[in-house]
Coordinates of C-alpha atoms and ligand atoms in Angstrom, one line a residue:
M24 CA -59.0 0.2 -36.9
S25 CA -62.2 0.1 -38.7
M26 CA -61.3 3.0 -40.9
S27 CA -58.3 2.2 -43.0
I28 CA -56.3 5.3 -43.7
E29 CA -54.0 5.7 -46.6
I30 CA -51.5 8.6 -46.3
S31 CA -49.7 10.2 -49.1
F32 CA -47.9 13.5 -49.9
S33 CA -48.1 15.6 -53.0
K34 CA -46.4 18.7 -54.2
T35 CA -49.6 20.0 -55.8
A36 CA -53.2 19.5 -54.8
K37 CA -55.8 18.6 -57.3
I38 CA -59.0 19.1 -55.5
S39 CA -62.0 17.3 -56.9
G40 CA -64.6 16.6 -54.3
G41 CA -64.0 15.2 -50.9
L42 CA -63.0 17.1 -47.8
V43 CA -60.4 19.9 -47.8
V44 CA -58.7 20.7 -44.6
A45 CA -56.7 23.9 -44.5
V46 CA -54.2 24.5 -41.7
G47 CA -54.3 28.1 -40.7
S48 CA -52.5 30.2 -38.1
L49 CA -53.2 33.2 -35.9
A50 CA -51.5 35.4 -38.5
S51 CA -53.5 33.9 -41.3
P52 CA -56.5 31.9 -40.1
V53 CA -57.5 31.0 -43.7
A54 CA -54.1 30.0 -45.2
D55 CA -53.5 31.2 -48.7
A56 CA -53.4 27.6 -49.7
A57 CA -57.1 27.4 -48.9
R58 CA -58.0 29.9 -51.6
S59 CA -57.7 27.1 -54.2
A60 CA -60.8 25.6 -52.6
D61 CA -62.6 28.9 -52.5
P62 CA -62.4 30.7 -55.8
S63 CA -65.0 33.4 -54.9
G64 CA -63.5 34.2 -51.5
Q65 CA -66.3 33.3 -49.2
L66 CA -64.2 31.5 -46.6
D67 CA -63.3 34.7 -44.7
K68 CA -66.9 35.4 -44.0
A69 CA -67.6 31.8 -43.0
V70 CA -64.6 31.9 -40.6
K71 CA -65.9 35.1 -39.0
V72 CA -69.3 33.5 -38.4
A73 CA -67.6 30.4 -36.9
D74 CA -65.4 32.5 -34.7
F75 CA -62.3 30.7 -36.0
T76 CA -59.2 32.7 -35.3
G77 CA -56.5 30.1 -36.1
K78 CA -55.8 29.4 -32.4
S79 CA -53.8 26.2 -32.0
F80 CA -55.9 23.1 -31.9
S81 CA -59.1 24.9 -32.7
T82 CA -61.2 23.6 -35.7
A83 CA -64.0 24.9 -37.8
D84 CA -66.1 22.8 -40.1
V85 CA -67.5 25.1 -42.9
I86 CA -69.8 24.2 -45.8
A87 CA -68.0 24.5 -49.1
P88 CA -68.8 27.6 -51.1
V89 CA -71.0 26.8 -54.2
D90 CA -68.2 27.2 -56.6
S91 CA -65.7 25.2 -54.6
P92 CA -64.1 22.1 -56.2
A93 CA -64.4 20.5 -52.7
D94 CA -67.5 18.9 -51.1
R95 CA -66.6 20.3 -47.7
I96 CA -64.0 22.6 -46.2
A97 CA -62.7 22.4 -42.7
L98 CA -60.1 24.5 -40.9
V99 CA -57.6 23.6 -38.2
G100 CA -55.6 26.2 -36.3
A101 CA -51.9 26.0 -35.7
G102 CA -51.7 29.1 -33.6
D103 CA -48.1 30.3 -33.9
P104 CA -46.7 27.4 -36.0
A105 CA -43.1 28.3 -34.9
K106 CA -44.0 27.4 -31.4
L107 CA -45.4 24.0 -32.0
S108 CA -43.5 20.9 -30.9
A109 CA -43.4 17.6 -32.9
H110 CA -46.1 16.3 -30.5
D111 CA -48.2 19.4 -31.1
W112 CA -48.2 18.6 -34.8
M113 CA -49.2 15.1 -34.0
R114 CA -52.1 16.4 -32.0
L115 CA -53.1 18.6 -34.9
G116 CA -53.1 15.5 -37.1
G117 CA -55.4 13.9 -34.5
K118 CA -57.8 16.9 -34.8
I119 CA -57.8 16.5 -38.6
F120 CA -59.0 12.9 -38.1
T121 CA -62.1 14.2 -36.2
L122 CA -63.1 16.3 -39.2
I123 CA -63.2 13.4 -41.7
H124 CA -66.7 12.1 -40.8
K125 CA -67.9 10.3 -44.0
A126 CA -65.4 11.7 -46.4
R127 CA -63.4 9.2 -48.5
K128 CA -60.9 11.6 -49.8
V129 CA -59.2 14.2 -47.7
T130 CA -56.8 16.9 -49.0
V131 CA -54.8 18.7 -46.3
L132 CA -53.6 22.1 -47.4
L133 CA -50.7 23.2 -45.3
G134 CA -49.4 26.8 -45.0
E135 CA -47.1 28.4 -47.5
G136 CA -43.3 28.8 -47.9
G137 CA -42.3 25.4 -46.5
T138 CA -44.1 25.9 -43.2
P139 CA -45.0 23.7 -41.6
S140 CA -41.8 21.8 -42.2
A141 CA -41.8 18.4 -43.8
E142 CA -41.2 17.0 -40.4
A143 CA -44.3 18.7 -39.1
A144 CA -46.3 17.4 -42.0
A145 CA -45.1 13.8 -41.3
D146 CA -45.8 14.3 -37.6
M147 CA -49.4 15.3 -38.4
A148 CA -49.8 12.2 -40.5
L149 CA -48.5 10.1 -37.6
G150 CA -50.9 11.8 -35.1
L151 CA -53.8 11.3 -37.5
L152 CA -53.0 7.5 -37.8
M153 CA -52.7 7.1 -34.1
R154 CA -56.0 8.9 -33.5
S155 CA -57.8 6.7 -36.1
Y156 CA -57.0 3.6 -34.1
K157 CA -60.1 1.8 -32.9
F158 CA -60.4 -1.7 -31.4
D159 CA -63.7 -3.0 -32.7
I160 CA -63.0 -6.4 -34.2
Y161 CA -65.5 -8.0 -31.8
K162 CA -68.4 -5.7 -32.7
T163 CA -70.7 -7.4 -35.1
T164 CA -72.9 -4.4 -35.6
K165 CA -71.3 -1.1 -36.3
N166 CA -72.7 2.3 -35.6
E167 CA -73.3 3.9 -39.1
D168 CA -72.8 7.4 -37.7
D169 CA -69.7 6.4 -35.8
D170 CA -67.2 6.4 -38.6
N171 CA -66.6 5.3 -42.1
G172 CA -67.3 1.7 -41.4
S173 CA -64.6 -0.4 -43.0
Q174 CA -64.1 2.1 -45.8
K175 CA -60.7 3.2 -47.1
V176 CA -60.0 6.9 -46.7
S177 CA -57.2 8.5 -48.6
V178 CA -55.5 11.5 -47.0
V179 CA -53.3 13.6 -49.2
F180 CA -51.0 16.2 -47.5
Q181 CA -50.1 18.9 -49.9
H182 CA -46.6 20.1 -49.2
A183 CA -43.8 21.7 -51.3
D184 CA -41.3 19.1 -50.1
A185 CA -43.5 16.1 -50.7
A186 CA -40.6 13.8 -51.3
D187 CA -39.0 14.7 -48.0
C188 CA -42.4 14.3 -46.3
K189 CA -42.7 10.8 -47.7
K190 CA -39.3 9.7 -46.4
L191 CA -39.9 11.2 -43.0
F192 CA -43.3 9.6 -42.9
A193 CA -42.0 6.1 -43.6
I194 CA -40.2 6.2 -40.3
R195 CA -43.3 7.4 -38.5
Q196 CA -45.4 4.7 -40.2
A197 CA -43.1 2.2 -38.4
V198 CA -43.8 4.0 -35.1
A199 CA -47.6 4.0 -35.8
D200 CA -47.5 0.3 -36.5
G201 CA -45.6 -0.5 -33.3
V202 CA -48.1 1.5 -31.3
T203 CA -51.0 -0.2 -33.0
L204 CA -49.5 -3.6 -32.3
A205 CA -49.0 -2.8 -28.6
R206 CA -52.6 -1.4 -28.3
N207 CA -54.0 -4.5 -30.0
L208 CA -52.2 -6.8 -27.7
V209 CA -53.4 -4.9 -24.6
N210 CA -57.0 -4.6 -25.8
E211 CA -57.3 -8.3 -26.8
P212 CA -59.1 -10.4 -24.2
A213 CA -57.3 -13.0 -22.3
N214 CA -59.3 -15.9 -23.7
V215 CA -58.0 -15.0 -27.1
L216 CA -54.5 -14.0 -26.0
G217 CA -52.9 -16.5 -23.7
P218 CA -49.1 -16.9 -23.2
V219 CA -48.9 -19.3 -26.2
E220 CA -50.9 -17.0 -28.5
F221 CA -48.9 -13.9 -27.4
A222 CA -45.7 -15.8 -28.1
A223 CA -47.0 -16.5 -31.6
R224 CA -47.7 -12.8 -32.2
A225 CA -44.1 -12.1 -31.1
K226 CA -42.9 -14.7 -33.5
E227 CA -44.6 -12.8 -36.4
L228 CA -41.9 -10.1 -36.0
E229 CA -39.6 -12.5 -37.9
A230 CA -41.2 -11.2 -41.1
L231 CA -39.4 -7.9 -40.3
G232 CA -36.0 -9.5 -39.7
V233 CA -36.3 -9.9 -36.0
D234 CA -34.9 -13.1 -34.6
V235 CA -37.5 -14.6 -32.2
E236 CA -36.8 -17.5 -29.9
I237 CA -39.6 -18.9 -27.7
L238 CA -38.8 -20.7 -24.4
T239 CA -41.3 -23.3 -23.3
E240 CA -42.0 -24.4 -19.8
K241 CA -39.5 -27.2 -20.2
D242 CA -36.8 -24.8 -21.3
M243 CA -37.6 -22.5 -18.3
K244 CA -37.4 -25.4 -15.9
K245 CA -34.0 -26.2 -17.2
L246 CA -33.0 -22.6 -16.6
K247 CA -34.4 -22.8 -13.0
M248 CA -36.8 -19.9 -13.5
E249 CA -38.8 -21.0 -10.5
A250 CA -40.1 -17.6 -9.6
L251 CA -41.7 -17.1 -13.0
L252 CA -42.9 -20.7 -13.1
G253 CA -44.5 -20.4 -9.7
V254 CA -46.8 -17.7 -10.9
S255 CA -47.9 -20.0 -13.8
L256 CA -48.8 -23.0 -11.6
G257 CA -52.4 -22.1 -11.2
S258 CA -53.1 -21.7 -14.9
A259 CA -54.2 -24.4 -17.3
R260 CA -52.3 -22.6 -20.0
P261 CA -48.5 -23.1 -20.1
P262 CA -46.1 -20.1 -19.8
R263 CA -43.7 -18.8 -22.5
M264 CA -40.8 -16.5 -22.8
A265 CA -40.1 -14.7 -26.0
I266 CA -36.7 -13.4 -26.9
M267 CA -36.6 -11.0 -29.8
S268 CA -33.4 -9.6 -31.2
W269 CA -32.9 -6.9 -33.8
M270 CA -29.3 -6.6 -34.7
G271 CA -29.3 -3.3 -36.7
G272 CA -26.2 -1.9 -35.1
K273 CA -22.5 -2.7 -35.3
T274 CA -21.6 -6.3 -34.5
K275 CA -19.3 -5.3 -31.6
D276 CA -21.9 -3.0 -29.9
K277 CA -23.5 -4.3 -26.7
P278 CA -27.2 -4.4 -27.1
V279 CA -29.8 -2.3 -25.4
A280 CA -32.3 -4.6 -23.7
F281 CA -36.0 -4.2 -22.9
V282 CA -37.9 -6.6 -20.6
G283 CA -41.6 -6.7 -20.3
K284 CA -44.1 -8.1 -17.8
G285 CA -46.6 -10.2 -19.7
V286 CA -49.3 -11.5 -17.3
V287 CA -52.0 -12.2 -19.8
F288 CA -54.5 -12.1 -17.0
D289 CA -54.0 -11.3 -13.3
T290 CA -56.7 -12.7 -11.0
G291 CA -54.4 -12.2 -8.1
G292 CA -54.1 -16.0 -7.7
I293 CA -54.9 -17.4 -4.3
S294 CA -54.7 -13.9 -2.9
I295 CA -57.6 -13.2 -5.3
K296 CA -58.6 -9.7 -6.3
P297 CA -62.0 -8.3 -5.7
A298 CA -64.4 -8.5 -8.7
A299 CA -64.7 -4.8 -9.4
S300 CA -62.7 -3.9 -12.5
M301 CA -61.0 -7.3 -12.5
E302 CA -61.6 -7.4 -16.3
D303 CA -59.0 -4.7 -16.6
M304 CA -56.4 -7.3 -15.7
K305 CA -56.5 -8.5 -19.3
G306 CA -54.1 -5.6 -19.8
D307 CA -51.6 -6.8 -17.3
M308 CA -49.3 -7.7 -20.2
G309 CA -48.9 -4.0 -21.1
G310 CA -45.2 -4.1 -20.5
A311 CA -44.7 -7.1 -22.8
A312 CA -47.0 -5.4 -25.4
A313 CA -44.8 -2.2 -25.3
V314 CA -41.6 -4.3 -25.7
T315 CA -43.1 -6.2 -28.7
G316 CA -44.5 -3.0 -30.3
L317 CA -41.1 -1.3 -29.8
M318 CA -39.2 -4.2 -31.4
H319 CA -41.7 -4.0 -34.3
T320 CA -40.9 -0.3 -34.7
L321 CA -37.1 -0.6 -34.5
A322 CA -37.1 -3.4 -37.1
A323 CA -39.6 -1.7 -39.4
R324 CA -37.6 1.5 -39.5
K325 CA -34.3 -0.4 -39.6
A326 CA -32.9 1.3 -36.6
K327 CA -29.1 1.2 -36.4
V328 CA -29.1 -0.4 -33.0
N329 CA -28.7 -3.8 -31.4
A330 CA -31.8 -4.3 -29.4
I331 CA -33.1 -7.3 -27.3
G332 CA -36.7 -7.6 -26.2
I333 CA -37.6 -10.2 -23.6
I334 CA -41.1 -10.9 -22.4
G335 CA -42.3 -13.2 -19.7
L336 CA -45.7 -14.6 -20.5
V337 CA -47.8 -16.2 -17.8
E338 CA -51.4 -16.3 -16.5
N339 CA -52.0 -15.7 -12.7
M340 CA -54.9 -18.0 -11.7
P341 CA -56.2 -19.6 -8.4
D342 CA -56.3 -23.3 -8.6
G343 CA -55.6 -26.5 -6.7
A344 CA -52.1 -26.4 -8.2
A345 CA -51.6 -22.7 -7.7
Q346 CA -48.8 -21.2 -5.6
R347 CA -49.7 -20.3 -2.0
P348 CA -48.8 -17.5 0.4
G349 CA -45.9 -18.7 2.5
D350 CA -44.4 -20.7 -0.3
I351 CA -40.7 -20.2 -0.9
V352 CA -39.3 -20.3 -4.4
R353 CA -35.7 -20.1 -5.7
S354 CA -35.3 -17.6 -8.5
M355 CA -32.9 -18.2 -11.5
S356 CA -30.4 -15.9 -9.7
G357 CA -30.3 -18.4 -6.8
Q358 CA -31.9 -15.9 -4.4
T359 CA -34.9 -17.3 -2.6
I360 CA -38.3 -15.5 -2.3
E361 CA -41.0 -16.0 0.3
I362 CA -44.4 -15.5 -1.4
I363 CA -46.5 -13.2 0.9
N364 CA -49.1 -12.3 -1.6
T365 CA -49.7 -14.2 -4.8
D366 CA -51.0 -11.0 -6.4
A367 CA -47.5 -9.5 -6.3
E368 CA -46.7 -11.7 -9.3
G369 CA -45.3 -9.3 -11.8
R370 CA -42.0 -8.9 -10.0
L371 CA -41.7 -12.7 -9.8
V372 CA -42.0 -12.9 -13.6
L373 CA -39.6 -10.1 -14.2
C374 CA -36.9 -11.1 -11.8
D375 CA -36.1 -14.3 -13.8
A376 CA -36.4 -12.4 -17.1
L377 CA -34.0 -9.8 -15.8
T378 CA -31.5 -12.4 -14.7
Y379 CA -31.7 -14.3 -18.0
C380 CA -31.3 -11.0 -19.9
Q381 CA -28.1 -10.0 -18.0
E382 CA -26.5 -13.5 -18.1
R383 CA -27.1 -14.1 -21.7
F384 CA -26.8 -10.7 -23.3
K385 CA -24.7 -8.5 -21.0
P386 CA -26.6 -5.5 -22.3
A387 CA -25.3 -1.9 -22.2
I388 CA -28.5 -0.8 -20.6
M389 CA -31.6 -2.7 -19.4
I390 CA -35.1 -1.2 -19.1
N391 CA -38.1 -3.1 -17.9
L392 CA -41.7 -2.1 -18.3
A393 CA -44.5 -3.5 -16.2
T394 CA -48.1 -2.7 -15.1
L395 CA -46.6 -3.5 -11.7
T396 CA -48.5 -1.8 -8.9
G397 CA -51.8 -0.1 -8.2
A398 CA -49.8 2.1 -5.9
V399 CA -48.2 3.9 -8.9
I400 CA -51.7 5.1 -10.0
V401 CA -52.3 6.4 -6.4
A402 CA -49.0 8.3 -6.6
L403 CA -48.9 9.6 -10.2
G404 CA -52.4 9.0 -11.7
H405 CA -52.5 8.4 -15.4
H406 CA -50.2 11.1 -16.5
H407 CA -46.7 9.9 -15.7
A408 CA -45.2 6.4 -15.5
G409 CA -43.1 5.7 -12.4
L410 CA -39.4 5.6 -13.2
F411 CA -36.9 3.9 -10.9
S412 CA -33.3 3.6 -11.8
N413 CA -29.8 2.9 -10.6
N414 CA -28.3 5.4 -13.1
D415 CA -28.8 9.1 -13.4
D416 CA -27.8 9.4 -17.0
L417 CA -30.3 6.8 -18.1
S418 CA -33.0 8.5 -16.0
Q419 CA -32.3 11.8 -17.5
A420 CA -32.4 10.4 -21.0
L421 CA -35.7 8.7 -20.3
S422 CA -37.2 11.9 -18.8
K423 CA -36.1 13.8 -21.9
A424 CA -37.6 11.2 -24.2
G425 CA -40.8 11.5 -22.1
E426 CA -41.0 15.2 -22.7
V427 CA -40.4 14.9 -26.4
T428 CA -43.0 12.2 -26.9
E429 CA -45.4 13.3 -24.1
E430 CA -45.2 9.7 -22.8
R431 CA -44.0 11.1 -19.5
V432 CA -42.1 9.5 -16.6
W433 CA -41.4 10.7 -13.1
R434 CA -38.5 9.4 -11.1
L435 CA -39.2 8.0 -7.6
P436 CA -36.6 7.1 -5.1
L437 CA -34.8 3.8 -4.3
G438 CA -32.7 3.3 -1.2
K439 CA -31.5 1.1 1.6
S440 CA -34.4 1.8 4.0
Y441 CA -36.9 0.8 1.3
D442 CA -34.9 -2.2 0.4
K443 CA -35.0 -3.4 4.1
M444 CA -38.8 -3.5 3.9
I445 CA -38.7 -6.7 1.7
D446 CA -36.3 -8.7 4.0
S447 CA -38.0 -12.0 4.9
K448 CA -38.0 -14.1 8.1
F449 CA -37.6 -17.3 6.1
A450 CA -36.0 -16.5 2.8
D451 CA -33.7 -13.9 1.2
M452 CA -36.6 -11.6 0.5
K453 CA -40.4 -11.5 0.4
N454 CA -42.5 -10.5 -2.6
T455 CA -44.3 -7.6 -0.9
G456 CA -43.2 -4.9 1.4
G457 CA -46.4 -4.0 3.3
R458 CA -48.9 -1.2 2.7
H459 CA -46.6 1.7 2.4
A460 CA -44.6 2.8 -0.7
G461 CA -45.9 -0.1 -2.7
S462 CA -44.4 1.0 -6.0
I463 CA -41.0 1.6 -4.4
T464 CA -40.8 -1.7 -2.6
A465 CA -41.7 -3.5 -5.9
A466 CA -38.9 -1.6 -7.6
Q467 CA -36.5 -2.6 -4.7
F468 CA -37.4 -6.2 -5.3
L469 CA -36.4 -5.9 -9.0
A470 CA -33.3 -4.0 -8.1
R471 CA -32.1 -7.1 -6.1
F472 CA -31.8 -8.9 -9.4
V473 CA -29.9 -6.2 -11.3
K474 CA -26.1 -6.4 -11.1
D475 CA -23.9 -3.5 -12.5
T476 CA -26.0 -2.9 -15.6
P477 CA -27.4 0.6 -15.9
W478 CA -31.1 -0.2 -15.4
A479 CA -34.5 1.5 -15.3
H480 CA -37.9 0.2 -14.3
L481 CA -41.0 1.8 -15.7
D482 CA -44.2 1.2 -13.7
I483 CA -46.8 1.7 -16.4
A484 CA -49.9 0.5 -14.5
G485 CA -51.5 4.0 -14.8
T486 CA -50.4 4.8 -18.3
A487 CA -50.7 1.6 -20.4
M488 CA -54.4 1.4 -20.1
G489 CA -57.4 3.3 -18.9
S490 CA -55.8 6.6 -19.2
P491 CA -57.9 9.6 -20.4
A492 CA -58.5 9.9 -24.2
T493 CA -56.2 12.4 -25.9
D494 CA -55.8 13.9 -29.4
V495 CA -53.7 10.9 -30.4
N496 CA -55.4 8.1 -28.5
Q497 CA -59.0 7.3 -28.0
S498 CA -58.5 3.7 -27.1
W499 CA -58.4 2.0 -23.6
A500 CA -55.0 0.7 -24.4
S501 CA -52.6 3.5 -25.1
G502 CA -49.5 1.7 -26.4
F503 CA -47.5 3.7 -23.8
G504 CA -43.8 3.0 -24.0
V505 CA -43.4 2.4 -27.7
R506 CA -42.8 6.0 -28.7
L507 CA -41.0 6.8 -25.5
L508 CA -38.4 4.0 -26.0
D509 CA -38.2 4.5 -29.7
E510 CA -37.2 8.1 -29.0
L511 CA -34.8 7.0 -26.3
V512 CA -33.1 4.7 -28.8
R513 CA -33.1 7.3 -31.6
A514 CA -31.6 10.0 -29.4
N515 CA -29.0 8.0 -27.6
Y516 CA -28.2 4.6 -29.0
E517 CA -28.1 4.8 -32.8
G518 CA -24.8 4.7 -34.6
Ligands
LIG10 N1 -51.2 -6.1 -12.0 C1 -51.3 -5.6 -10.7 C2 -51.1 -4.1 -10.7 C3 -52.1 -3.2 -11.4 C4 -53.2 -2.7 -10.7 C5 -52.0 -2.9 -12.7 C6 -54.1 -1.9 -11.3 C7 -52.9 -2.1 -13.3 C8 -54.0 -1.6 -12.6 C9 -50.2 -6.2 -9.9 O1 -49.9 -7.5 -10.2 C10 -50.7 -6.3 -8.5 O2 -51.7 -6.9 -8.3 N2 -50.1 -5.5 -7.6 C11 -50.5 -5.5 -6.2 C12 -49.3 -5.6 -5.4 C13 -49.6 -5.9 -3.9 C14 -50.2 -7.2 -3.7 C15 -48.3 -5.7 -3.1 C16 -51.2 -4.1 -6.0 O3 -50.8 -3.1 -6.7 O4 -52.2 -4.1 -5.3
LIG11 MN1 -51.2 -8.9 -9.3
LIG12 ZN1 -50.2 -8.1 -12.2

């Protein structure tokens, strides 16, 4: 965030100072394009010394030849460019970011003859932007060597089809902005981002043409959302629900709906969590952040789809007024829930949001995202989100979108025997199913609130935050879900 990057595309490259990055390949480690920065042909020697072969994702930082119009030249390898996926090009863009250091002007020289494609060039720009993200607004002293401070850096991609690149990049800029929004929301501490403040951020999407309605506690009481409201009882800060709608599709088309868990902080409530790593629970609104980021992206790229985003915003705190284990609440659906553990609060927020979503919008599909269970991290680590669904086609479409975007999902089972595990002695169901299969029983709980709508639940506890740094993300918050669902919409639901 501290470095502000300005991306542009140009048919020709006028190099005068700054950094030149040449994208080479195994066939031609020093792309011919790079010759323009190396009139006396010294790059080949430098490349030999640096052992740069053009292998994909390899880089070499070489000092510019004396007669070069550039201050510095760096090389990035694309290996066999024909074999690279869109996400590979994004990763290469991320690599380019690491070569910038203190440069203010960067010229990226791509290969020759229309390769890489305009798409690939735009993907590189997207990857570069995503990699550049940094959440440091609360650092009052910045490390000089760290980056460019708050400097503007202009990055010009030289490409024969610059006009095409520009068009394709405009769509990706919308994606980058949605991802950035989601990351910001997750990284923001809970003292700054309570339910009311989060709702206000959602409201800002109106500037893009999204219609945003905010439900207050009073509204939710009227709607009998007792499950959601129960979670909020221990908090001094009132809950909110935001309903975002982007109607970019045909009027008659049923909307696709996205529902997010937005627990701005999860102490566990009366079933309080241990102190170790509790600070991470500021990210327990990762589902709501992904939905908000996605709605931003869809609106900013004017997606031809009708999409609804619903986020349930609460804080889970222990207090004299807090909900207790043993309490029984009546959800908006009418089904009653015995609270066994107040730390299983996400499903209580989601069940009322899911009911509201189906009753009001009758969506074509409904997907919810939630940092729902620690158990999903035990099962899948940080590399796949858990996927649960009542619909094979939707599952397959999500898995495919996961492969394309490398925001991967892995389907886990649902079934009668798991469903039984949440039967309650005193109410229709209980909010936990015991020690075993914790992610599945959480999903079974949600499934009891889904009628005939094709539905999927993504448990993103392991992927929304704290996942290992990658070529396109160095931040604690990943923004997981925005690109996945944007791709799902693009591939399946746009007119
Ligand atoms: N927000 C947590 C899940 C979580 C854990 C997210 C770690 C991200 C990282 C959720 O509300 C929770 O506390 N789940 C409990 C459920 C249990 C009480 C049945 C859990 O996973 O332990
Ligand atoms: Mn919890
Ligand atoms: Zn939680």
